[in-house]
Short mmCIF file of C-alpha atoms and ligand atoms in Angstrom, two decimals:
data_model
loop_
_atom_site.label_atom_id
_atom_site.label_comp_id
_atom_site.label_asym_id
_atom_site.label_seq_id
_atom_site.Cartn_x
_atom_site.Cartn_y
_atom_site.Cartn_z
CA MET O 1 75.77 -60.75 -21.52
CA GLY O 2 77.74 -61.96 -18.65
CA LYS O 3 76.76 -62.18 -14.92
CA VAL O 4 79.05 -59.69 -12.95
CA LEU O 5 79.04 -60.18 -9.45
CA VAL O 6 80.12 -57.01 -7.25
CA THR O 7 81.15 -57.92 -3.85
CA ALA O 8 80.81 -54.79 -1.94
CA PRO O 9 79.20 -51.20 -2.22
CA GLN O 10 80.63 -50.01 -5.34
CA LEU O 11 80.60 -46.09 -6.75
CA PRO O 12 77.63 -45.75 -9.64
CA ILE O 13 80.10 -45.26 -12.11
CA ALA O 14 81.37 -48.86 -12.29
CA LEU O 15 77.97 -50.04 -11.90
CA ASP O 16 76.93 -48.14 -14.89
CA MET O 17 79.52 -49.17 -17.09
CA LEU O 18 79.00 -52.92 -16.16
CA GLU O 19 75.04 -52.65 -16.54
CA LYS O 20 75.38 -51.19 -19.84
CA HIS O 21 76.47 -54.49 -21.03
CA HIS O 22 76.01 -57.24 -18.65
CA GLN O 23 73.79 -58.49 -15.73
CA VAL O 24 75.04 -57.10 -12.42
CA ILE O 25 74.59 -58.52 -9.01
CA GLY O 26 75.00 -56.83 -5.81
CA GLY O 27 77.14 -53.62 -5.46
CA ASN O 28 75.26 -51.87 -2.92
CA SER O 29 76.29 -54.06 0.26
CA PHE O 30 79.11 -56.31 1.42
CA MET O 31 78.85 -59.98 1.03
CA ASP O 32 79.76 -62.48 3.77
CA ARG O 33 81.27 -65.73 3.35
CA ALA O 34 78.34 -67.48 2.83
CA GLN O 35 76.65 -65.07 0.33
CA LEU O 36 80.09 -65.23 -1.79
CA ALA O 37 79.87 -68.87 -1.70
CA SER O 38 75.81 -68.90 -2.57
CA GLN O 39 76.66 -66.79 -5.68
CA ILE O 40 80.17 -67.63 -7.01
CA GLY O 41 79.09 -70.82 -8.79
CA ASP O 42 77.02 -68.95 -11.44
CA VAL O 43 79.10 -65.82 -12.50
CA ASP O 44 81.36 -64.94 -15.32
CA ALA O 45 83.21 -62.04 -13.55
CA ILE O 46 83.62 -60.63 -10.03
CA LEU O 47 84.50 -57.03 -9.03
CA SER O 48 86.03 -57.84 -5.68
CA THR O 49 87.22 -56.11 -2.70
CA LEU O 50 90.33 -56.63 -0.30
CA SER O 51 88.18 -57.99 2.25
CA ASP O 52 86.46 -61.01 0.24
CA PRO O 53 87.82 -64.41 1.22
CA LEU O 54 88.62 -65.60 -2.26
CA ASP O 55 90.73 -68.47 -0.81
CA GLY O 56 91.39 -71.87 -2.68
CA GLU O 57 88.14 -73.22 -1.04
CA MET O 58 85.87 -70.25 -2.12
CA LEU O 59 87.47 -70.48 -5.71
CA SER O 60 86.74 -74.16 -5.87
CA LEU O 61 83.14 -73.29 -5.68
CA ALA O 62 83.49 -70.93 -8.70
CA SER O 63 81.64 -71.68 -11.92
CA SER O 64 84.19 -72.73 -14.81
CA ASP O 65 82.67 -69.54 -16.61
CA LEU O 66 84.23 -67.29 -14.12
CA LYS O 67 87.02 -65.54 -15.93
CA ILE O 68 87.95 -62.52 -14.05
CA ILE O 69 88.37 -61.43 -10.51
CA SER O 70 88.98 -57.84 -10.84
CA GLN O 71 90.20 -56.66 -7.58
CA CYS O 72 89.25 -52.82 -6.97
CA ALA O 73 92.24 -52.37 -4.79
CA ALA O 74 96.23 -52.69 -5.29
CA GLY O 75 96.56 -55.23 -2.86
CA TYR O 76 95.30 -59.02 -3.32
CA ASN O 77 96.36 -60.86 -0.49
CA ASN O 78 92.93 -62.16 -0.13
CA ILE O 79 92.87 -64.31 -3.34
CA ASP O 80 94.62 -67.56 -3.66
CA MET O 81 96.61 -66.88 -6.91
CA GLU O 82 97.81 -70.19 -7.11
CA VAL O 83 94.31 -71.78 -7.57
CA ALA O 84 93.01 -68.54 -9.82
CA ARG O 85 96.17 -69.45 -12.19
CA LYS O 86 95.10 -73.15 -12.41
CA ARG O 87 91.58 -72.37 -13.02
CA ASN O 88 92.40 -69.76 -15.89
CA ILE O 89 90.65 -67.23 -13.75
CA ALA O 90 92.59 -63.61 -14.50
CA VAL O 91 93.06 -61.34 -11.63
CA THR O 92 93.48 -57.90 -12.25
CA THR O 93 94.26 -54.82 -9.68
CA THR O 94 94.31 -50.92 -9.88
CA PRO O 95 97.91 -50.04 -10.24
CA GLY O 96 99.16 -46.80 -10.99
CA ILE O 97 96.14 -44.86 -9.70
CA LEU O 98 96.48 -44.98 -5.95
CA HIS O 99 99.92 -44.79 -4.89
CA GLU O 100 99.84 -40.74 -4.81
CA THR O 101 96.70 -40.78 -2.64
CA THR O 102 97.83 -43.56 -0.06
CA ALA O 103 101.25 -42.06 0.03
CA ASP O 104 99.41 -38.54 1.08
CA LEU O 105 97.71 -40.78 3.79
CA ALA O 106 100.89 -42.14 5.20
CA PHE O 107 102.32 -38.89 5.47
CA THR O 108 99.42 -37.58 7.27
CA LEU O 109 99.88 -40.35 9.82
CA LEU O 110 103.66 -39.68 10.06
CA LEU O 111 103.03 -36.00 10.49
CA MET O 112 100.07 -36.69 12.99
CA VAL O 113 101.78 -39.13 15.13
CA THR O 114 104.85 -36.98 15.46
CA ARG O 115 103.36 -33.46 15.84
CA ARG O 116 100.85 -35.44 18.28
CA ALA O 117 97.95 -33.82 16.28
CA GLY O 118 95.41 -36.71 17.49
CA THR O 119 96.11 -36.20 20.99
CA ALA O 120 95.94 -31.91 20.35
CA GLU O 121 92.75 -32.19 18.55
CA ARG O 122 90.92 -34.59 21.04
CA LEU O 123 92.15 -32.02 23.78
CA VAL O 124 90.18 -29.13 22.12
CA ARG O 125 87.06 -31.34 21.05
CA ALA O 126 86.87 -32.31 24.73
CA ARG O 127 86.54 -28.54 25.54
CA LYS O 128 89.48 -28.88 28.03
CA PRO O 129 90.90 -25.51 29.03
CA TRP O 130 94.07 -24.54 27.14
CA ARG O 131 96.38 -21.64 26.06
CA TYR O 132 99.29 -21.24 23.96
CA ASP O 133 102.01 -22.59 26.30
CA HIS O 134 105.67 -22.64 25.11
CA THR O 135 106.23 -26.16 27.26
CA VAL O 136 103.24 -28.46 26.13
CA MET O 137 102.31 -30.59 23.31
CA LEU O 138 105.95 -30.89 22.07
CA GLY O 139 106.31 -33.05 19.07
CA THR O 140 109.18 -34.47 17.08
CA ASP O 141 110.70 -32.77 13.65
CA LEU O 142 110.98 -34.62 10.61
CA ARG O 143 113.47 -32.58 8.99
CA GLY O 144 117.25 -34.09 9.08
CA LYS O 145 115.61 -37.29 10.55
CA THR O 146 115.77 -40.80 8.66
CA LEU O 147 112.81 -42.65 7.29
CA GLY O 148 113.17 -46.26 6.56
CA ILE O 149 110.75 -47.39 3.94
CA VAL O 150 110.20 -51.04 3.67
CA GLY O 151 109.15 -51.99 -0.22
CA LEU O 152 110.05 -48.88 -2.58
CA GLY O 153 107.16 -49.85 -5.08
CA GLN O 154 105.08 -47.18 -6.57
CA ILE O 155 103.36 -46.08 -2.78
CA GLY O 156 106.92 -46.56 -1.28
CA GLU O 157 108.49 -44.03 -4.03
CA ALA O 158 105.55 -41.68 -3.49
CA MET O 159 106.09 -41.59 0.34
CA ALA O 160 109.77 -40.94 -0.01
CA ARG O 161 109.20 -38.01 -2.60
CA ARG O 162 107.02 -36.37 0.13
CA ALA O 163 109.60 -37.19 2.73
CA ALA O 164 112.66 -35.78 1.11
CA ALA O 165 110.58 -32.86 0.39
CA PHE O 166 110.17 -32.49 4.17
CA GLY O 167 113.98 -32.67 4.66
CA MET O 168 114.17 -36.35 5.38
CA ASN O 169 116.97 -38.80 4.51
CA ILE O 170 115.61 -42.16 3.02
CA ILE O 171 116.76 -45.46 3.26
CA TYR O 172 114.61 -48.62 2.11
CA SER O 173 114.69 -52.18 1.94
CA ALA O 174 113.64 -54.03 -1.18
CA ARG O 175 114.13 -57.12 -2.91
CA THR O 176 115.91 -55.64 -5.74
CA PRO O 177 117.43 -52.10 -6.05
CA LYS O 178 115.46 -49.08 -7.30
CA ASP O 179 115.78 -46.15 -9.60
CA THR O 180 115.93 -43.61 -6.81
CA ALA O 181 116.85 -40.27 -9.06
CA GLN O 182 113.86 -38.73 -8.71
CA ILE O 183 113.57 -39.17 -5.04
CA ASP O 184 117.28 -37.76 -4.87
CA ARG O 185 116.41 -34.54 -7.13
CA ILE O 186 113.93 -33.26 -4.77
CA ASN O 187 115.79 -31.78 -1.92
CA PRO O 188 119.47 -30.53 -2.33
CA VAL O 189 120.14 -30.95 1.21
CA THR O 190 119.10 -34.37 1.83
CA GLN O 191 121.33 -37.46 1.57
CA PRO O 192 121.56 -39.73 -1.43
CA THR O 193 118.61 -42.53 -0.96
CA ARG O 194 120.19 -45.93 0.42
CA ARG O 195 119.29 -49.31 -0.09
CA VAL O 196 119.95 -51.46 3.27
CA ASP O 197 118.98 -54.74 4.53
CA THR O 198 116.00 -55.09 7.04
CA PRO O 199 117.92 -55.21 10.24
CA GLU O 200 119.91 -51.81 9.30
CA LEU O 201 116.76 -50.44 8.23
CA LEU O 202 115.28 -51.18 11.72
CA GLU O 203 118.33 -49.84 13.67
CA THR O 204 118.90 -46.73 11.63
CA ALA O 205 115.50 -45.11 10.86
CA ASP O 206 114.05 -42.59 13.20
CA MET O 207 110.63 -43.27 11.25
CA VAL O 208 109.69 -47.01 9.66
CA SER O 209 107.10 -46.59 6.91
CA LEU O 210 105.65 -50.01 5.75
CA HIS O 211 104.87 -50.20 1.85
CA CYS O 212 105.10 -54.15 1.17
CA PRO O 213 102.50 -56.51 -0.08
CA LEU O 214 101.28 -58.88 2.46
CA THR O 215 103.23 -62.11 1.49
CA PRO O 216 104.25 -65.19 3.64
CA GLN O 217 107.46 -63.38 3.89
CA THR O 218 106.13 -60.05 4.99
CA ARG O 219 103.72 -61.72 7.74
CA HIS O 220 104.94 -60.33 10.82
CA LEU O 221 107.86 -58.62 9.52
CA ILE O 222 107.49 -56.30 12.32
CA ASN O 223 107.60 -58.50 15.35
CA ALA O 224 108.99 -58.49 18.99
CA ASP O 225 112.68 -58.67 17.79
CA SER O 226 112.20 -56.13 15.12
CA LEU O 227 110.58 -53.84 17.43
CA ALA O 228 113.15 -54.13 19.82
CA ALA O 229 115.81 -53.70 17.23
CA MET O 230 114.30 -50.28 16.48
CA LYS O 231 115.26 -47.01 18.28
CA ASP O 232 113.29 -46.22 21.42
CA SER O 233 112.48 -42.82 20.02
CA ALA O 234 111.05 -44.26 16.44
CA PHE O 235 107.69 -44.09 15.09
CA LEU O 236 106.19 -46.92 13.02
CA ILE O 237 103.64 -46.21 10.27
CA ASN O 238 101.47 -48.95 8.67
CA THR O 239 99.33 -48.41 5.60
CA ALA O 240 100.20 -51.70 3.96
CA ARG O 241 98.46 -54.62 5.63
CA GLY O 242 97.75 -55.13 9.09
CA ALA O 243 99.34 -58.58 9.22
CA CYS O 244 102.75 -57.16 8.31
CA VAL O 245 103.08 -56.19 12.16
CA ASP O 246 102.42 -58.46 15.03
CA GLU O 247 99.73 -56.29 16.63
CA LYS O 248 100.39 -58.04 20.02
CA ALA O 249 103.96 -57.26 19.88
CA LEU O 250 103.20 -53.91 18.87
CA VAL O 251 100.87 -52.81 21.59
CA PHE O 252 103.68 -54.49 24.24
CA ALA O 253 106.65 -52.32 22.39
CA LEU O 254 103.98 -49.16 22.50
CA GLU O 255 103.13 -49.68 26.29
CA ASN O 256 107.00 -50.30 27.12
CA GLY O 257 108.55 -47.30 25.59
CA ILE O 258 110.16 -50.10 23.07
CA ILE O 259 109.27 -47.52 20.12
CA ALA O 260 107.87 -43.94 20.68
CA GLY O 261 104.72 -44.31 18.62
CA ALA O 262 102.59 -45.76 15.67
CA GLY O 263 100.37 -44.51 13.11
CA LEU O 264 97.83 -47.10 11.75
CA ASP O 265 95.36 -47.45 8.93
CA VAL O 266 95.55 -51.01 8.86
CA TYR O 267 95.16 -53.96 11.30
CA GLU O 268 96.02 -57.44 11.75
CA ASP O 269 92.24 -58.52 12.49
CA GLU O 270 90.34 -55.73 10.54
CA PRO O 271 87.94 -54.14 11.19
CA GLN O 272 88.65 -55.15 14.92
CA VAL O 273 91.49 -52.83 16.59
CA THR O 274 93.47 -54.50 19.60
CA PRO O 275 91.43 -52.50 22.29
CA ALA O 276 94.58 -51.31 24.04
CA LEU O 277 95.58 -49.29 21.12
CA LEU O 278 92.33 -47.54 21.35
CA GLU O 279 93.75 -46.38 24.86
CA MET O 280 96.84 -45.04 23.76
CA GLU O 281 97.88 -41.47 23.26
CA ASN O 282 101.23 -42.12 21.26
CA VAL O 283 99.27 -43.77 18.43
CA VAL O 284 97.02 -42.58 15.21
CA LEU O 285 94.45 -45.01 14.23
CA LEU O 286 92.53 -44.56 10.85
CA PRO O 287 90.04 -47.08 9.32
CA HIS O 288 91.92 -48.32 6.22
CA ILE O 289 91.39 -45.09 4.31
CA GLY O 290 94.45 -45.01 2.32
CA SER O 291 93.11 -44.66 -1.06
CA ALA O 292 89.89 -42.81 -0.14
CA THR O 293 89.66 -39.72 -1.94
CA VAL O 294 86.81 -39.04 -4.36
CA GLN O 295 89.29 -39.00 -7.45
CA THR O 296 91.10 -41.91 -6.86
CA ARG O 297 88.09 -44.10 -5.90
CA ALA O 298 86.47 -43.18 -9.04
CA GLU O 299 89.48 -43.94 -11.16
CA MET O 300 89.91 -47.16 -9.20
CA SER O 301 86.07 -48.16 -9.82
CA VAL O 302 86.76 -47.38 -13.91
CA LEU O 303 89.69 -49.52 -14.35
CA SER O 304 88.21 -52.49 -12.41
CA ALA O 305 84.76 -52.07 -14.66
CA ARG O 306 87.13 -51.71 -17.57
CA ASN O 307 89.18 -54.95 -16.76
CA ILE O 308 85.96 -57.06 -16.65
CA LEU O 309 84.49 -55.58 -19.86
CA ALA O 310 87.74 -56.30 -21.60
CA VAL O 311 87.71 -59.89 -20.64
CA LEU O 312 84.18 -60.44 -21.14
CA GLU O 313 84.73 -59.31 -24.48
CA GLY O 314 87.38 -61.76 -25.05
CA LYS O 315 90.27 -59.19 -25.03
CA ALA O 316 93.36 -59.40 -22.54
CA PRO O 317 92.80 -57.76 -18.92
CA LEU O 318 94.46 -54.13 -18.84
CA THR O 319 96.15 -54.54 -15.51
CA PRO O 320 96.65 -58.42 -14.69
CA VAL O 321 98.30 -59.35 -11.77
CA LYS O 322 101.34 -61.36 -13.15
C1 GLV I 1 94.09 -50.68 -0.13
O1 GLV I 1 94.70 -51.22 1.06
C2 GLV I 1 94.56 -51.48 -1.51
O2 GLV I 1 95.42 -52.46 -1.42
O3 GLV I 1 94.10 -50.77 -2.37
#
């Protein structure tokens, strides 16, 4: 029997699976840095979440028995992979589960911000007078527009398929060329998907959606210069990681008409949101709910638990970060 630390509220399905074989600590509430530091020296496995500070300093406190960090998320930028590798701690994530759900949310943001759905809904909820009016609440159509996708991994590809179905042309930037046959089969009317470099993507796209991991290379990928390179009619969608965008520069761009609007599910200093964003009508703000459906979160929980069970049985992890 091993000891499994669950660092954040977790679904009963995962806790039940783990409790059948191991002692489980936590799982009902978030742990802050001090709580994590006080537990990490005495556990065999961690079921983690993306806000856990599993940096080098924290991992240096880990027990030599710690065999696996099972991150219940797609991203793992909160984990110091170099230290984890050095210490032979397997790190796993939940690939292949949440991409369709997250792309649904990215597309929701795209539709909401271009059709001004947040503003329109606030108007109704505020009980302000309104009537059908040919001249107000006019948004922007997606069909015939170009969507620039930064990072054509599983989520980016799922976003591209949705956009193609809405009649959008797709351009993307990625380190390596991707197979785009599935995207191009969706709509006979759209142009073939093209890989471009980031400057061309920013200049050409009518809407830009971020689907890259947060790495030293992508931190502040969207900054004052890249925002200035975008069309002043362009919209930015971010369901990736907040720090891929310089949020101060984004606020300036939105306030000064450098771009037309933004749809955000993630923030640079999460869960803080730059206050100026809260006042703007040309942004849609969601609280990091990209993968938040009953079905997807349950599948993520089960896979996270299965990774721990496998490793604590001496087997290979199912979905390791390579
Ligand atoms: C969510 O942001 C995830 O990485 O799963």
